[in-house]
Coordinates of C-alpha atoms in Angstrom, one line a residue:
Chain A
M1 CA 89.6 99.7 99.6
A2 CA 93.0 98.1 99.1
L3 CA 96.5 100.1 99.8
Y4 CA 97.6 99.8 97.3
S5 CA 96.1 99.3 93.2
E6 CA 96.0 95.9 92.4
K7 CA 99.1 97.0 89.9
V8 CA 101.8 97.8 92.7
M9 CA 100.0 95.0 94.0
D10 CA 100.9 93.0 91.2
H11 CA 104.9 94.6 90.4
F12 CA 105.1 93.7 94.3
R13 CA 104.1 90.3 94.5
N14 CA 105.8 89.3 90.8
P15 CA 109.1 92.1 90.9
R16 CA 110.0 92.5 87.8
N17 CA 114.3 92.6 87.0
V18 CA 115.1 91.0 91.0
G19 CA 118.7 90.8 90.3
V20 CA 122.4 92.3 90.0
I21 CA 124.3 92.5 86.7
E22 CA 127.8 91.4 87.5
N23 CA 129.9 93.9 86.3
A24 CA 126.9 96.6 84.9
S25 CA 127.3 99.7 83.3
G26 CA 126.5 101.3 85.7
V27 CA 125.3 101.6 89.4
G28 CA 123.1 103.7 91.3
E29 CA 121.8 103.2 94.9
V30 CA 119.6 105.8 97.2
G31 CA 118.3 106.2 101.3
N32 CA 119.0 104.4 103.6
P33 CA 118.2 102.0 106.3
V34 CA 118.1 105.4 108.8
C35 CA 115.2 105.9 106.3
G36 CA 113.6 102.1 106.4
D37 CA 114.7 102.4 102.1
I38 CA 116.5 101.6 100.0
M39 CA 116.8 101.5 96.1
K40 CA 119.5 99.4 93.6
I41 CA 120.1 100.1 90.1
Y42 CA 122.4 98.1 88.0
L43 CA 122.1 98.8 83.9
Q44 CA 124.1 97.0 81.0
I45 CA 124.0 100.3 78.9
E46 CA 124.8 98.9 74.7
D47 CA 125.7 102.1 71.8
D48 CA 122.9 104.5 73.7
V49 CA 120.8 102.4 75.0
I50 CA 119.8 99.9 78.0
T51 CA 120.0 96.4 76.7
D52 CA 119.4 95.5 80.5
V53 CA 118.1 96.7 84.3
K54 CA 118.0 94.8 86.9
F55 CA 117.0 95.6 91.0
E56 CA 117.3 95.3 94.8
T57 CA 115.7 97.3 97.1
F58 CA 114.8 96.9 100.3
G59 CA 112.1 98.9 101.6
C60 CA 107.5 98.5 101.8
G61 CA 105.5 97.4 99.0
S62 CA 105.2 99.9 97.3
A63 CA 109.5 100.4 97.1
I64 CA 109.3 97.4 95.9
A65 CA 106.5 98.1 93.2
S66 CA 108.2 101.2 92.4
S67 CA 111.8 99.7 92.2
S68 CA 110.4 96.7 89.4
M69 CA 107.9 99.4 87.2
A70 CA 111.2 101.9 86.5
T71 CA 112.7 99.8 85.6
E72 CA 110.3 98.1 82.8
L73 CA 109.5 102.2 81.9
I74 CA 113.5 102.0 80.3
K75 CA 114.7 98.4 79.6
G76 CA 115.7 98.1 75.8
K77 CA 115.6 102.4 75.6
P78 CA 117.6 105.0 75.1
V79 CA 119.7 106.7 78.2
S80 CA 118.3 110.1 77.4
D81 CA 114.8 108.6 77.8
A82 CA 116.0 106.5 80.5
L83 CA 117.3 110.3 81.5
K84 CA 113.9 111.7 81.3
L85 CA 112.2 108.5 83.4
T86 CA 110.6 110.9 86.2
N87 CA 108.6 110.1 89.9
K88 CA 104.8 111.3 88.0
A89 CA 105.7 108.7 85.3
V90 CA 106.2 105.6 87.4
T91 CA 103.8 106.9 90.2
E92 CA 101.7 107.0 87.0
A93 CA 102.3 103.2 85.1
L94 CA 101.4 101.8 88.8
D95 CA 97.9 104.0 88.8
G96 CA 98.7 105.9 91.3
L97 CA 100.5 105.7 94.6
P98 CA 98.4 106.7 98.3
A99 CA 100.3 110.1 99.1
H100 CA 102.6 109.6 101.7
K101 CA 104.0 106.4 99.3
L102 CA 105.0 109.3 96.7
H103 CA 107.9 108.9 97.9
C104 CA 108.8 105.7 96.9
S105 CA 108.6 106.2 92.8
V106 CA 111.4 109.6 93.9
L107 CA 113.1 107.6 94.5
A108 CA 113.0 104.9 91.9
E109 CA 114.2 107.5 90.2
E110 CA 116.9 109.0 92.2
A111 CA 118.1 104.7 91.9
I112 CA 118.2 105.7 87.5
R113 CA 119.5 108.7 87.9
T114 CA 122.2 107.4 90.2
A115 CA 123.2 104.7 88.4
L116 CA 122.9 106.8 84.5
K117 CA 125.3 109.1 86.3
D118 CA 128.4 106.1 87.0
Y119 CA 127.6 105.4 84.1
Y120 CA 128.7 108.5 82.4
D121 CA 131.8 108.9 85.4
K122 CA 132.3 104.8 84.2
N123 CA 133.1 105.9 81.1
G124 CA 133.5 110.0 80.4
I125 CA 131.5 111.4 79.2
P126 CA 130.8 114.5 80.1
Y127 CA 127.3 116.0 82.3
D128 CA 125.0 118.3 83.9
P129 CA 125.8 117.5 87.7
A130 CA 122.6 120.0 88.5
Q131 CA 120.6 117.5 86.4
F132 CA 121.3 114.1 89.0
P133 CA 120.5 114.0 92.8
D134 CA 122.9 114.0 95.5
E135 CA 124.6 111.3 96.9
D136 CA 123.2 109.7 100.1
S137 CA 120.5 113.2 100.4
C138 CA 117.4 111.7 102.3
A139 CA 115.7 114.7 99.6
H140 CA 113.1 112.0 98.5
C141 CA 111.6 111.9 101.9
E142 CA 110.7 115.8 101.6
K143 CA 110.4 116.3 97.9
A144 CA 107.4 114.1 97.8
E145 CA 105.1 116.1 100.5
Chain B
M1 CA 95.2 78.3 106.7
K2 CA 93.7 82.0 107.4
I3 CA 94.9 82.8 111.3
Y4 CA 94.3 86.1 112.6
A5 CA 97.4 87.2 114.8
D6 CA 97.2 90.7 115.6
N7 CA 95.0 90.4 119.0
A8 CA 96.5 93.4 120.2
A9 CA 95.1 95.6 117.7
T10 CA 91.6 94.0 118.4
T11 CA 89.3 91.0 119.3
C12 CA 87.0 88.7 117.8
M13 CA 83.6 89.1 119.4
S14 CA 82.8 86.2 122.2
R15 CA 79.9 84.7 121.7
R16 CA 78.6 85.3 125.2
A17 CA 78.9 89.3 124.7
I18 CA 76.9 89.2 121.6
E19 CA 74.5 86.6 123.3
A20 CA 75.1 89.8 126.6
M21 CA 74.0 92.9 124.4
L22 CA 71.2 92.3 121.2
P23 CA 68.4 92.3 124.5
Y24 CA 69.8 95.7 125.7
M25 CA 69.8 96.2 121.3
E26 CA 65.9 94.5 121.1
K27 CA 64.0 94.9 123.7
V28 CA 65.5 96.7 126.0
Y29 CA 66.3 99.3 124.7
G30 CA 65.1 102.5 126.9
N31 CA 67.5 105.1 128.0
P32 CA 68.9 105.2 131.4
S33 CA 67.6 107.9 132.5
S34 CA 63.9 107.2 131.6
L35 CA 61.7 106.7 133.9
Y36 CA 59.8 103.8 132.4
A37 CA 59.7 100.9 132.8
I38 CA 62.2 100.0 129.8
G39 CA 64.5 102.8 131.3
Q40 CA 64.4 101.8 134.1
E41 CA 65.5 97.7 133.5
A42 CA 68.1 99.2 131.2
K43 CA 69.5 101.2 134.5
E44 CA 69.8 98.5 136.7
A45 CA 71.5 95.9 133.8
L46 CA 74.2 99.0 133.6
E47 CA 74.3 98.8 137.4
T48 CA 75.1 95.4 137.6
A49 CA 77.3 95.4 134.2
R50 CA 79.4 98.0 136.5
A51 CA 79.0 95.2 139.3
R52 CA 80.4 92.8 137.5
V53 CA 83.4 94.8 136.1
A54 CA 84.3 95.7 139.5
A55 CA 84.2 92.8 141.0
C56 CA 87.0 91.3 138.1
L57 CA 88.8 94.9 139.0
G58 CA 88.9 94.2 143.3
C59 CA 86.8 97.3 143.5
T60 CA 83.3 99.1 144.5
P61 CA 81.1 99.8 141.3
R62 CA 80.9 103.4 141.8
E63 CA 84.8 103.1 141.4
I64 CA 83.7 102.2 138.0
L65 CA 83.0 104.7 135.5
F66 CA 82.1 103.5 131.5
T67 CA 84.1 105.7 128.7
S68 CA 84.3 105.1 125.2
G69 CA 86.8 103.2 125.4
G70 CA 90.7 102.7 126.6
S71 CA 92.4 106.4 125.4
E72 CA 89.2 108.0 126.5
A73 CA 90.0 106.9 129.5
D74 CA 93.9 107.9 129.8
N75 CA 92.4 110.9 128.6
Q76 CA 91.0 111.8 131.9
A77 CA 92.9 109.7 134.2
I78 CA 95.2 112.0 133.2
R79 CA 93.8 115.4 132.6
S80 CA 91.4 115.1 136.1
V81 CA 94.9 113.7 138.0
A82 CA 97.2 116.7 136.2
L83 CA 93.7 119.8 137.6
W84 CA 93.8 118.2 140.9
G85 CA 97.5 118.3 140.5
A86 CA 97.4 121.9 139.4
K87 CA 95.4 123.7 143.0
K88 CA 97.6 122.2 144.4
G89 CA 100.7 123.1 143.3
K90 CA 101.7 119.8 141.3
K91 CA 102.8 120.3 138.3
H92 CA 105.8 117.2 136.9
I93 CA 103.9 114.4 135.8
I94 CA 106.0 110.7 135.7
S95 CA 105.6 108.6 132.9
T96 CA 108.3 106.5 130.3
K97 CA 108.5 106.8 126.8
F98 CA 107.1 103.5 124.9
E99 CA 103.3 105.1 126.3
H100 CA 100.1 103.7 124.0
H101 CA 100.1 107.5 122.0
A102 CA 97.2 108.0 124.1
V103 CA 99.1 109.3 126.6
L104 CA 101.9 110.3 125.2
H105 CA 100.4 112.8 123.2
T106 CA 97.6 114.3 126.4
L107 CA 100.4 114.4 128.0
K108 CA 102.5 116.6 125.4
K109 CA 99.5 119.2 125.7
L110 CA 100.1 119.8 129.4
E111 CA 103.2 119.7 128.8
Q112 CA 102.0 122.8 126.6
E113 CA 99.8 124.3 129.5
G114 CA 103.0 124.8 131.7
F115 CA 103.4 120.8 133.1
E116 CA 106.5 118.9 133.2
V117 CA 106.6 115.4 132.3
T118 CA 109.4 112.5 133.0
L119 CA 109.2 110.4 130.6
L120 CA 111.2 107.7 132.0
D121 CA 113.9 105.2 129.2
V122 CA 112.7 101.8 129.3
A123 CA 116.0 99.4 129.6
P124 CA 116.5 97.1 126.6
K125 CA 114.1 94.0 128.0
G126 CA 111.1 96.4 127.8
L127 CA 110.9 96.7 131.7
V128 CA 110.7 100.3 133.4
T129 CA 111.8 99.4 137.7
P130 CA 110.2 101.2 140.9
E131 CA 113.9 102.8 141.7
Q132 CA 113.5 104.6 138.5
V133 CA 110.4 106.3 139.7
A134 CA 111.4 106.3 142.8
A135 CA 114.5 109.0 141.4
A136 CA 111.9 110.4 139.6
I137 CA 109.6 111.5 141.9
R138 CA 110.0 114.8 143.5
E139 CA 107.9 117.2 145.6
D140 CA 106.2 118.3 142.6
T141 CA 105.2 114.9 141.5
C142 CA 102.1 114.6 141.4
L143 CA 101.2 111.9 139.3
V144 CA 103.0 108.6 137.5
T145 CA 101.3 106.2 134.9
V146 CA 102.9 103.1 133.4
M147 CA 101.2 101.2 130.9
Y148 CA 100.4 97.6 132.3
A149 CA 101.4 96.0 130.5
N150 CA 103.2 97.1 126.7
N151 CA 100.7 97.4 123.3
E152 CA 103.7 96.3 120.3
I153 CA 106.1 93.8 123.1
G154 CA 103.9 92.6 125.7
T155 CA 106.1 93.4 128.9
V156 CA 104.4 93.1 131.6
Q157 CA 105.7 96.2 134.2
P158 CA 106.3 95.9 138.2
I159 CA 102.9 97.3 138.5
P160 CA 102.0 96.3 141.8
E161 CA 105.9 97.7 143.4
I162 CA 105.6 100.7 141.5
G163 CA 102.2 101.3 142.8
A164 CA 102.8 100.3 146.5
L165 CA 106.5 103.4 145.8
C166 CA 103.2 105.6 145.1
R167 CA 101.1 104.8 147.3
E168 CA 104.1 105.7 149.6
K169 CA 105.0 109.2 148.7
G170 CA 101.4 110.2 148.1
V171 CA 101.6 110.5 144.2
I172 CA 98.4 108.8 141.7
F173 CA 99.7 106.3 140.4
H174 CA 97.7 105.3 136.8
T175 CA 98.5 102.4 134.7
D176 CA 96.4 102.2 131.0
A177 CA 96.0 98.3 131.4
V178 CA 94.4 98.0 128.2
Q179 CA 96.2 95.3 126.9
A180 CA 96.3 93.3 130.9
A181 CA 92.5 92.9 131.3
G182 CA 90.9 89.9 130.5
H183 CA 95.1 88.9 130.4
L184 CA 96.2 89.1 133.6
P185 CA 95.3 89.1 136.6
I186 CA 94.5 92.3 138.5
N187 CA 93.2 93.5 141.8
V188 CA 93.4 97.0 142.1
V189 CA 93.7 96.8 145.9
E190 CA 96.8 94.3 146.3
Q191 CA 98.5 96.2 143.2
N192 CA 98.1 99.7 144.6
I193 CA 96.8 101.3 141.8
D194 CA 94.5 104.2 141.7
L195 CA 93.4 104.7 137.9
L196 CA 92.9 101.4 135.7
S197 CA 92.1 102.5 132.0
L198 CA 90.3 99.2 129.9
S199 CA 89.4 99.0 126.8
A200 CA 86.3 95.8 125.5
H201 CA 87.8 95.3 122.0
K202 CA 90.9 94.3 123.6
F203 CA 89.6 90.8 125.2
H204 CA 86.9 89.6 122.9
G205 CA 83.9 92.8 123.8
P206 CA 82.6 95.2 121.9
K207 CA 84.5 98.7 120.2
G208 CA 84.1 102.2 120.7
V209 CA 83.9 101.0 124.8
G210 CA 86.2 101.1 128.4
A211 CA 85.7 101.8 131.4
L212 CA 88.0 103.7 133.3
Y213 CA 88.1 102.5 137.9
F214 CA 89.3 105.7 140.2
R215 CA 89.8 105.4 143.3
R216 CA 87.4 106.1 145.4
G217 CA 89.2 109.7 146.9
V218 CA 90.1 110.8 142.9
S219 CA 88.0 113.5 140.9
L220 CA 87.1 113.2 138.9
T221 CA 86.8 116.3 135.9
N222 CA 85.0 115.3 132.5
I223 CA 85.9 115.3 129.8
I224 CA 82.8 115.0 127.8
E225 CA 80.6 117.7 129.9
G226 CA 76.6 117.2 129.5
G227 CA 73.7 115.5 130.8
A228 CA 74.8 113.6 134.2
Q229 CA 75.2 110.4 133.3
E230 CA 77.6 108.4 135.0
R231 CA 77.3 110.1 138.6
G232 CA 77.9 113.8 135.6
K233 CA 81.9 112.4 135.4
R234 CA 81.3 111.8 132.0
A235 CA 78.3 113.1 129.6
G236 CA 76.1 111.1 127.1
T237 CA 73.7 108.7 126.7
E238 CA 75.0 105.7 127.6
N239 CA 76.9 103.0 125.4
V240 CA 74.1 100.5 127.3
P241 CA 74.7 97.6 125.1
G242 CA 78.1 97.9 124.4
I243 CA 78.5 97.6 128.6
M244 CA 77.1 94.7 128.6
G245 CA 79.1 93.6 125.9
L246 CA 81.8 94.9 128.0
A247 CA 80.5 93.3 131.3
E248 CA 80.6 89.9 129.8
A249 CA 83.3 89.8 128.0
L250 CA 85.6 90.5 130.8
E251 CA 83.9 87.9 133.6
E252 CA 84.2 85.2 130.6
A253 CA 87.9 86.3 130.4
C254 CA 88.8 86.1 134.0
E255 CA 86.9 83.3 134.0
G256 CA 89.5 81.8 131.7
M257 CA 92.6 83.8 132.5
E258 CA 94.3 80.5 133.2
A259 CA 93.2 78.3 131.6
N260 CA 94.4 80.5 128.8
A261 CA 97.3 81.4 129.4
G262 CA 98.5 77.2 130.7
R263 CA 97.7 77.3 126.8
L264 CA 98.7 80.3 125.4
I265 CA 102.3 79.9 126.7
P266 CA 103.5 77.0 125.4
L267 CA 102.2 78.0 122.1
R268 CA 103.5 81.8 122.8
E269 CA 107.2 80.0 123.0
R270 CA 107.5 77.4 120.3
L271 CA 106.4 80.5 117.8
I272 CA 109.1 82.9 119.5
D273 CA 112.0 79.5 119.0
G274 CA 110.4 78.8 115.9
L275 CA 111.0 82.6 115.0
S276 CA 114.5 82.8 116.8
A277 CA 115.8 80.1 114.5
I278 CA 116.2 82.4 111.9
P279 CA 119.0 84.2 111.4
Y280 CA 119.7 87.6 112.4
S281 CA 116.6 88.1 114.3
E282 CA 115.9 88.9 117.2
L283 CA 113.4 89.1 120.3
N284 CA 112.0 92.7 121.4
G285 CA 110.8 92.6 125.3
D286 CA 111.9 90.3 128.4
R287 CA 111.0 86.5 127.3
E288 CA 109.4 86.1 131.1
K289 CA 107.6 89.6 131.7
R290 CA 105.6 89.3 128.8
L291 CA 102.1 88.8 127.7
P292 CA 101.7 85.2 127.0
G293 CA 100.6 85.6 123.2
N294 CA 102.8 89.2 122.8
V295 CA 105.5 87.8 120.0
N296 CA 107.1 90.5 118.8
F297 CA 110.5 90.6 116.4
C298 CA 113.4 92.2 115.1
F299 CA 114.6 90.9 111.4
E300 CA 117.6 92.1 110.2
G301 CA 117.7 93.3 106.1
I302 CA 113.5 93.7 105.3
E303 CA 111.1 96.4 105.6
G304 CA 108.0 95.3 108.1
E305 CA 105.4 96.6 105.3
S306 CA 106.6 94.5 102.6
L307 CA 106.6 91.6 105.1
L308 CA 103.2 92.0 105.9
L309 CA 101.6 92.8 102.7
L310 CA 103.3 88.9 102.0
L311 CA 102.4 87.2 105.1
D312 CA 98.9 88.2 104.3
D313 CA 99.0 86.9 101.7
L314 CA 99.5 84.1 102.7
G315 CA 96.3 84.6 104.8
I316 CA 98.1 85.9 107.9
S317 CA 97.1 89.2 110.1
A318 CA 100.1 91.1 111.7
S319 CA 101.6 94.5 112.5
S320 CA 104.9 96.4 112.4
G321 CA 106.6 98.6 114.5
S322 CA 108.2 100.2 110.9
A323 CA 107.8 104.0 109.8
C324 CA 105.1 102.2 106.4
T325 CA 103.1 100.9 109.0
S326 CA 102.8 103.3 111.6
G327 CA 102.2 106.4 109.4
S328 CA 104.8 109.0 110.3
L329 CA 108.8 108.9 108.6
D330 CA 110.6 106.5 112.1
P331 CA 109.7 103.5 113.0
S332 CA 107.7 102.2 116.4
H333 CA 108.6 104.8 119.3
V334 CA 108.2 101.8 121.7
L335 CA 111.6 99.7 119.4
L336 CA 113.7 103.1 120.1
A337 CA 112.4 103.2 123.7
I338 CA 113.9 99.7 124.0
G339 CA 117.1 100.9 121.6
R340 CA 116.3 99.4 118.7
P341 CA 118.1 100.9 115.3
H342 CA 115.6 102.9 113.5
E343 CA 117.0 100.5 111.0
V344 CA 116.6 97.1 112.8
A345 CA 113.1 98.9 113.7
H346 CA 111.4 99.5 110.3
G347 CA 112.1 95.1 110.8
S348 CA 109.4 94.7 113.0
L349 CA 107.0 92.1 113.5
R350 CA 104.4 92.0 115.9
L351 CA 102.1 88.7 116.5
T352 CA 99.7 89.0 118.8
L353 CA 98.0 84.9 119.1
G354 CA 94.1 84.5 120.5
E355 CA 92.9 81.8 122.8
D356 CA 91.6 79.1 120.4
A357 CA 95.4 79.7 118.1
T358 CA 96.9 76.2 117.6
E359 CA 100.3 74.5 117.8
E360 CA 99.7 73.4 113.5
Q361 CA 98.6 77.4 113.3
V362 CA 102.3 77.8 115.4
D363 CA 104.1 76.0 112.8
Y364 CA 102.3 77.4 110.0
L365 CA 103.5 81.2 111.8
I366 CA 107.1 79.7 111.7
A367 CA 107.2 78.6 108.0
S368 CA 105.5 81.7 106.4
V369 CA 108.1 84.0 108.5
T370 CA 111.1 82.3 107.6
Q371 CA 110.2 81.5 104.0
V372 CA 109.1 85.6 103.8
V373 CA 112.1 86.7 105.2
E374 CA 114.2 84.8 103.3
R375 CA 111.9 85.8 100.2
L376 CA 112.5 89.5 100.9
R377 CA 116.1 89.2 101.7
G378 CA 116.6 87.9 98.7
M379 CA 115.8 91.2 97.1
S380 CA 117.6 93.4 99.4
P381 CA 120.6 95.0 98.3
F382 CA 120.7 96.5 102.8
W383 CA 121.2 92.7 102.9
R384 CA 123.8 92.1 101.1
D385 CA 125.2 94.9 102.5
L386 CA 125.1 93.0 106.2
T387 CA 126.2 89.7 104.5
T388 CA 129.2 90.7 102.6
G389 CA 130.4 93.3 105.6
K390 CA 129.6 96.5 103.5
R391 CA 127.5 98.0 106.8
P392 CA 128.0 95.7 110.5
H393 CA 125.4 93.6 112.0
V394 CA 123.4 94.4 114.2
F395 CA 122.2 92.1 116.1
S396 CA 125.3 88.6 116.6
K397 CA 123.6 86.1 114.9

């Protein structure tokens, strides 16, 4: 049996939405080089809808696939939907991840939330800070375990 | 193109080794402990194999014990000396930070059992010195165990010198030679080695079989209790086909050692030169004092597992010391021991060439790795930060 599902390998080999959005509405970066994974999400938001999303990821196969899938799941969706995206939804859309790789999907969820928080901050939109991850935390490593 | 470049993990079996095993599966399948003809024939073959292995290592047949592999040999060597030491009130063991886990985890257990373990630092080039060992030896040191060649970065340690020092100080010296046997010239007498572990599948023999050399006078303790096989030192019906395969493969490897090294070293150098051209990459371990087929690099800004997956797509089998491939949150303890920071250790790649490697294959490896590193860097925010100066580079070029 292969380490990853066909879906994971497809998104790893042909990642969707790789790149950068200049002057994005919101940018979120989570993870750190010491842990071995960093995800950066760029959101273009117009009238409360995510019109474009790009990502850059430093990490393993499942980190790249999780970012790719997460961007696909929120592209064209209202901000309120993106806020509800869970790591579980990302994992399920990928037809599952090995147990020790679940933190990659957590990282994707957190990257999107961090980007949304950045969008709120930039636009002075009020929000409940509790719904966003701490920046520079390594929580994704433990959260998945 | 298909290239198996993970010969430090395991090797393809040689035709000679396979042929040597077959008769002991098909015809001479008797139990060497049985007294009838095919049992005794198996017993005879077993003893011939022992003599052949002994000849390859420069010892006597009585000093060879067959095991299930390198890990068992390491466990038994270390535990035996530890037990002997404890009886004499010597409960201090010296080793290094970059040993194989078969050694490190055994030492960890012994620590929990009341032994004191000193793990020597490893210099950035991946080498330990006899001086370090000398400085660490105490009155109560019973054992020094230093690997012959490192399994990840391939660096070859000054074994004869460390052995001589231990001999002089009356300390038993064990070396895990799993990566070296069949690849580097070994003579346990000339190199002052008291105990040595090897594993057949690292030199084109079968998996699940290894050997422990123990100098006459070094008393062994059983790890596996039971029958009186292996002169009472290792219970269990002998793996006769495996042992025949081991002996044949070791002999073949020793016969071809010089020629193989002569062919492999220029290919290794070509590969190192080719990969050095990738910006912000660096060879891990000393360039000269390394195994003929071992190349190990760190590349800034990328992660090893994704590198391996993309190389696999290109037909290349390789390995990495990244956390994602080590099954823990930390990258390779070997790379950390030689001072590589975590973020660089995550981006490591080990290519270990087989004796049949060609120049064409090496060029394909260089082209493929270069292309894959570039592709992964192209989507890495870490690499972006390095190139824009937001984070500092670790390597100078």
